Amino acid sequence: MGKVLLPLFRPVMLAANCVWNSCVWHSRETFRQENRWPTEAELKAKFKSFAAWRELHSQSAQAVVEEYFEAVSAYHKHRENVHLEMNPPGFKPKDHLRTVTWKRQGFDVEGNTLVLKLSRGKEPIEVVLPEGWDVVVLPDGTEVKGVPVEVKVKAVVRRRRVENLVLHVTLDLGVVPVNQVGAVSAYDYNSAVFARAVSSGRLDLFVCRELLSLVQYRNKTIAGFQEKMSRLKEGSRRWRRCLSAKVRVLKRLGRRIRQIEHTLTKSFAGLDEAEGVAFAVVGDLKDLRRSARTGIKGRKASQKINQMAYDRLAREQRYKNLVRGVQTDTWTERNTSSTCCLCGARNPAWRRHRGLWVCGRCGLVLQADLNGAANLLKQYLFRDCRNRALSFAFREARVWRWDGKLNRFVQVSPRAA
Ligand SMILES: [Zn+2]
């Protein structure tokens, strides 16, 4: 955006920094005097009369308080997981230029000019953008015009000096233009269950208990052989016989596992091709590995990583999609298992036992992995699955189960899941 605008933005960013520091100060003060932490609403109400608050558009000022509370809850979550090295959100230096957010009501668009509003009575800041700033080109060349939903202005600091200002505009591309180039499908890999959600409203559930039990059996077999061989003298006749038995058994199990995996990814690619899907989205495995390592939602993540060859499955799916003209993309699974796909409310407790999602706000009852896949789809289309109602309806899910005699997946009644 250039340094030319810095004098215009500096007072606004300093005011936002001032609101942040007020959050820190008042939280600590309330705790010191009353032995409790203040609420978000309390701080917002308190700060309304502050001079810094009145520099900013009300939504921008509120956004600072919201960011502070997000930082506090992230800190507590880390504390619960015994990551003590993290510091609680604290004071920033007086001259720190804080990133300022303009929400939907905080700005206007007039052609190629972005009008960023400040508090009532203050002149808004106008930023002229280059032609085509709100157009996104999809991989197939289609141009989609987006609707801006949020603007952020950030300072780029290098060696403690402000080098530049950066303008981030979040565009809502909507689901309709995406549909013009073909549907989008999303996949949730989850130990024995694979869920699929498509922007056309299709829902599919692949139940693969055989695959999971084969993988578990193989792990047990490996451990068994290892235990047995550790008691034998390495290189002895009995040791060598044991080794060749191990290789033989594992080869046979590996073949059966690969066959189911192959049929599974082939079924995914086949459905996508038949239903005119342009993009298939799978959860980002890097996220899983990170959360498995840091211990966040540990159980689910470590199950996912340790038991199944998700890397291989994702790679096979990608390859099979490619030969059918379906593009594959990965996207973050953050919040997808704790948010309602229908109304967008988030509450991890609504994921009930036996893998059922029961929404406490809108009453949606759905198999939890289907809810996860639908949220991954929403996340891909809208960049966030939270606080947003679904703009299209899902049909009843089809349930598929592995048939060991036919060596393929067959559709079964939905109640079987
Ligand atoms: Zn809901």
PDB file of C-alpha atoms in Angstrom, residues 77 99 381:
ATOM      1  CA  LYS A  77      -5.669 -23.657  26.242  1.00  0.00           C
ATOM      2  CA  THR A  99      -3.186  -4.066  12.996  1.00  0.00           C
ATOM      3  CA  LEU A 381     -15.723 -22.277   0.107  1.00  0.00           C
TER       4      LEU A 381
END
